[in-house]
Coordinates of C-alpha atoms in Angstrom, one line a residue:
X1 CA 18.1 20.7 14.0
X2 CA 14.6 21.9 13.0
X3 CA 12.9 18.6 11.9
X4 CA 9.7 18.5 9.9
X5 CA 7.1 15.7 10.8
X6 CA 6.6 15.4 7.1
X7 CA 9.6 14.8 5.1
X8 CA 10.3 14.0 1.3
X9 CA 13.1 11.7 0.2
X10 CA 14.3 10.4 -3.1
X11 CA 14.6 6.7 -3.5
X12 CA 18.4 7.0 -3.3
X13 CA 18.2 9.2 0.0
X14 CA 15.7 6.7 1.5
X15 CA 17.8 3.7 0.5
X16 CA 21.1 5.3 1.9
X17 CA 19.4 6.1 5.2
X18 CA 18.1 2.6 5.6
X19 CA 21.7 1.4 5.0
X20 CA 23.1 3.8 7.7
X21 CA 20.7 2.0 10.2
X22 CA 21.6 -1.4 8.9
X23 CA 18.4 -2.5 7.4
X24 CA 18.4 -5.6 5.2
X25 CA 15.1 -4.9 3.3
X26 CA 12.2 -2.4 3.2
X27 CA 8.9 -3.4 1.8
X28 CA 7.8 -0.8 -0.7
X29 CA 11.4 0.6 -1.4
X30 CA 12.5 -0.1 -4.9
X31 CA 16.2 -0.4 -5.4
X32 CA 17.1 3.1 -6.9
X33 CA 20.8 1.8 -7.6
X34 CA 19.7 -0.9 -10.1
X35 CA 22.0 -0.8 -13.0
X36 CA 24.9 1.1 -10.9
X37 CA 28.2 -0.7 -11.4
X38 CA 29.7 -2.0 -8.1
X39 CA 32.9 0.3 -8.5
X40 CA 30.5 3.3 -8.8
X41 CA 28.8 2.6 -5.6
X42 CA 31.0 4.2 -3.1
X43 CA 31.0 7.5 -4.8
X44 CA 27.4 7.5 -5.4
X45 CA 26.6 6.8 -2.0
X46 CA 29.1 9.5 -0.7
X47 CA 27.1 12.0 -3.0
X48 CA 23.8 11.0 -1.5
X49 CA 25.2 11.4 2.0
X50 CA 26.6 14.8 1.2
X51 CA 22.9 15.8 0.0
X52 CA 21.5 14.5 3.3
X53 CA 24.1 16.6 5.4
X54 CA 23.3 19.6 3.4
X55 CA 19.7 19.1 3.9
X56 CA 20.3 18.6 7.7
X57 CA 18.9 15.1 7.7
X58 CA 22.1 13.3 8.9
X59 CA 25.1 14.7 10.8
X60 CA 28.6 13.4 11.0
X61 CA 29.6 11.7 14.3
X62 CA 32.3 13.5 16.1
X63 CA 33.7 10.3 17.6
X64 CA 33.6 7.8 14.6
X65 CA 33.3 10.3 11.8
X66 CA 30.4 8.2 10.6
X67 CA 26.9 9.7 9.4
X68 CA 24.1 9.5 12.0
X69 CA 20.5 10.3 11.8
X70 CA 18.8 13.1 13.8
X71 CA 16.8 11.1 16.6
X72 CA 13.3 12.0 15.2
X73 CA 14.2 10.7 11.6
X74 CA 16.0 7.9 13.0
X75 CA 12.8 6.7 14.6
X76 CA 11.0 7.1 11.2
X77 CA 13.5 5.0 9.4
X78 CA 14.0 2.4 12.1
X79 CA 10.1 1.8 12.1
X80 CA 10.2 1.3 8.2
X81 CA 13.2 -0.9 8.5
X82 CA 12.6 -3.1 11.2
X83 CA 8.8 -3.6 11.1
X84 CA 7.2 -7.1 10.9
X85 CA 3.9 -5.7 9.6
X86 CA 3.4 -3.6 6.4
X87 CA 0.3 -2.4 4.7
X88 CA 0.3 -1.3 1.1
X89 CA -2.6 0.5 -0.2
X90 CA -3.4 1.9 -3.6
X91 CA -6.6 4.0 -4.1
X92 CA -8.1 5.4 -7.2
X93 CA -11.4 7.4 -7.6
X94 CA -13.1 9.8 -10.0
X95 CA -12.1 12.7 -7.8
X96 CA -8.3 12.7 -8.7
X97 CA -5.0 11.1 -9.2
X98 CA -4.3 7.5 -8.0
X99 CA -2.6 7.4 -4.6
X100 CA -0.2 4.9 -3.2
X101 CA 1.3 4.4 0.1
X102 CA 3.1 2.0 2.4
X103 CA 2.2 1.9 6.2
X104 CA 5.0 0.7 8.6
X105 CA 3.9 -0.7 12.0
X106 CA 5.9 -0.9 15.3
X107 CA 4.2 -1.4 18.9
X108 CA 4.4 2.4 19.7
X109 CA 4.5 4.2 16.4
X110 CA 3.1 3.8 12.8
X111 CA 4.8 5.6 9.9
X112 CA 3.2 6.3 6.3
X113 CA 5.2 6.5 3.2
X114 CA 3.2 8.1 0.4
X115 CA 4.5 7.7 -3.2
X116 CA 4.8 10.8 -5.3
X117 CA 6.3 11.3 -8.6
X118 CA 9.3 13.6 -9.0
X119 CA 9.9 16.1 -12.0
X120 CA 11.5 13.2 -14.0
X121 CA 8.9 10.7 -12.9
X122 CA 11.1 9.2 -10.2
X123 CA 9.4 7.8 -7.0
X124 CA 9.6 10.3 -4.1
X125 CA 8.8 8.9 -0.7
X126 CA 6.9 11.4 1.7
X127 CA 7.4 10.0 5.3
X128 CA 5.0 11.1 8.1
X129 CA 3.9 9.5 11.3
X130 CA 0.2 8.2 11.9
X131 CA 0.6 8.0 15.6
X132 CA 0.0 4.9 17.6
X133 CA -1.5 1.8 15.9
X134 CA -4.9 2.6 17.0
X135 CA -4.8 6.1 15.8
X136 CA -3.4 4.9 12.6
X137 CA -6.1 2.3 12.0
X138 CA -8.8 5.1 12.2
X139 CA -6.7 7.2 9.6
X140 CA -6.4 4.2 7.4
X141 CA -10.1 4.0 7.3
X142 CA -10.6 7.6 6.6
X143 CA -8.0 7.1 3.7
X144 CA -10.1 4.6 2.1
X145 CA -13.2 7.0 2.3
X146 CA -15.6 4.1 2.7
X147 CA -19.3 5.0 2.3
X148 CA -22.6 2.9 2.8
X149 CA -23.8 1.2 0.0
X150 CA -26.4 -1.7 -0.4
X151 CA -25.5 -5.2 0.8
X152 CA -26.7 -7.3 -2.1
X153 CA -27.7 -10.2 0.3
X154 CA -26.2 -12.9 -1.7
X155 CA -23.4 -15.5 -1.1
X156 CA -20.1 -14.6 -2.9
X157 CA -19.7 -14.6 -6.5
X158 CA -16.6 -16.4 -7.9
X159 CA -14.4 -15.5 -11.0
X160 CA -11.1 -17.3 -12.2
X161 CA -8.3 -15.7 -10.4
X162 CA -7.1 -12.5 -12.2
X163 CA -10.3 -12.0 -14.1
X164 CA -11.5 -9.3 -11.9
X165 CA -8.4 -7.1 -12.2
X166 CA -8.4 -7.7 -15.9
X167 CA -12.1 -6.6 -16.0
X168 CA -11.3 -3.4 -14.0
X169 CA -8.4 -2.7 -16.3
X170 CA -10.6 -3.5 -19.5
X171 CA -8.3 -6.2 -20.6
X172 CA -10.8 -8.9 -20.3
X173 CA -13.4 -9.2 -23.1
X174 CA -16.0 -6.7 -22.0
X175 CA -18.9 -9.0 -21.6
X176 CA -17.0 -12.2 -20.6
X177 CA -16.9 -11.9 -16.8
X178 CA -20.7 -11.0 -16.9
X179 CA -21.5 -13.9 -19.2
X180 CA -19.2 -16.3 -16.8
X181 CA -21.0 -15.3 -13.8
X182 CA -24.6 -15.8 -15.2
X183 CA -23.5 -19.1 -16.7
X184 CA -22.7 -20.1 -13.0
X185 CA -26.1 -19.3 -11.9
X186 CA -25.7 -16.0 -10.1
X187 CA -28.8 -13.5 -10.1
X188 CA -28.8 -11.2 -13.1
X189 CA -29.6 -8.3 -10.8
X190 CA -26.5 -9.0 -8.7
X191 CA -24.3 -9.6 -11.7
X192 CA -25.4 -6.3 -13.3
X193 CA -24.9 -4.3 -10.3
X194 CA -21.2 -5.6 -10.2
X195 CA -20.7 -4.8 -14.0
X196 CA -22.1 -1.2 -13.3
X197 CA -19.7 -0.8 -10.5
X198 CA -16.7 -2.2 -12.6
X199 CA -17.5 0.1 -15.4
X200 CA -18.1 3.2 -13.5
X201 CA -16.3 2.9 -10.1
X202 CA -16.5 5.7 -7.7
X203 CA -13.5 4.4 -5.8
X204 CA -11.2 1.4 -5.9
X205 CA -8.6 0.3 -3.5
X206 CA -6.3 -2.5 -2.8
X207 CA -5.2 -3.4 0.7
X208 CA -2.2 -5.7 0.9
X209 CA -0.6 -6.9 4.2
X210 CA 3.0 -8.1 4.4
X211 CA 4.3 -9.9 7.5
X212 CA 8.0 -10.5 7.2
X213 CA 9.7 -12.3 10.0
X214 CA 13.4 -13.0 9.1
X215 CA 12.7 -11.8 5.6
X216 CA 10.3 -14.8 5.2
X217 CA 7.4 -12.7 3.8
X218 CA 3.7 -13.8 4.3
X219 CA 1.1 -11.8 2.3
X220 CA -2.6 -11.3 2.4
X221 CA -4.5 -9.2 0.2
X222 CA -8.1 -7.8 -0.4
X223 CA -9.6 -5.3 -3.0
X224 CA -12.5 -2.9 -2.4
X225 CA -14.8 -1.5 -5.0
X226 CA -17.3 1.3 -4.3
X227 CA -19.9 1.7 -7.2
X228 CA -22.8 4.0 -7.3
X229 CA -25.1 1.6 -5.6
X230 CA -23.0 -1.2 -4.0
X231 CA -19.8 -1.9 -2.2
X232 CA -17.8 -5.0 -3.1
X233 CA -15.0 -7.0 -1.5
X234 CA -12.7 -9.1 -3.6
X235 CA -10.6 -11.6 -1.9
X236 CA -8.5 -14.4 -3.6
X237 CA -9.2 -18.0 -2.6
X238 CA -7.0 -20.6 -4.2
X239 CA -7.6 -20.2 -7.9
X240 CA -10.7 -17.9 -7.6
X241 CA -11.5 -14.4 -6.7
X242 CA -14.4 -14.3 -4.3
X243 CA -16.5 -11.3 -4.7
X244 CA -19.3 -10.3 -2.5
X245 CA -21.4 -7.0 -1.7
X246 CA -20.7 -5.5 1.7
X247 CA -21.5 -2.6 4.0
X248 CA -19.1 -0.4 5.7
X249 CA -19.0 -2.3 9.1
X250 CA -18.5 -5.6 7.2
X251 CA -15.6 -4.1 5.2
X252 CA -13.8 -2.8 8.3
X253 CA -14.1 -6.2 9.9
X254 CA -12.7 -7.9 6.9
X255 CA -10.0 -5.5 6.8
X256 CA -9.1 -6.2 10.2
X257 CA -9.4 -10.0 9.6
X258 CA -6.9 -9.7 6.7
X259 CA -4.2 -8.2 9.3
X260 CA -5.1 -11.1 11.9
X261 CA -5.0 -13.8 9.3
X262 CA -1.5 -13.2 8.4
X263 CA 0.2 -13.1 11.8

């Protein structure tokens, strides 16, 4: 079979493929059969298997008459299904549409699943290998498009948990986070620089790491904001969001630390 290293799957196709390899759960794969009655499932799964057969993504085993995956695709799906470590990234910027992806690690291979919208708004999963873990890390950093900005040279600022995200989404009163920070005694120049970055971000990314031994999922996350003049790291700490200016080298170190803290 001719196999493309970049493959598009509907949610139902991805779900059925993970079922064929015996996966219990896949971080980032929403249940596409939600609302389907139990008695309808066998016919629906059979229909999706027929789609996969016609597309050459699975074949029927000549001995057991059961569907099996081509070796290359099997490797992709097994990495997604059996990984302990998954990274979820959302990236937005002034240059185009928001991007979302899930990155699945094994000791030898890393697979990325980029999320796209189908013709009817359904989620499409575009799977592609990123190479070894070290090769993948370089691609992840490139994906974030980090650029040097000033390090504000201050300790972290603190906002009540959730305020920063609301501020970014313009759900918080426009001046409330700024007034709160100034009332805590933070320098006006730093608060103003942060407010400018929030109001006119060049790029924003959320970076969430899932570590799931035996489906007991542990989660660590961090947010990155690139403004015209400053980079900012946002990390949840208890009931607060800690925010600080950072240079690219510090951001890369902190991203690595997020992964190490979770293991």
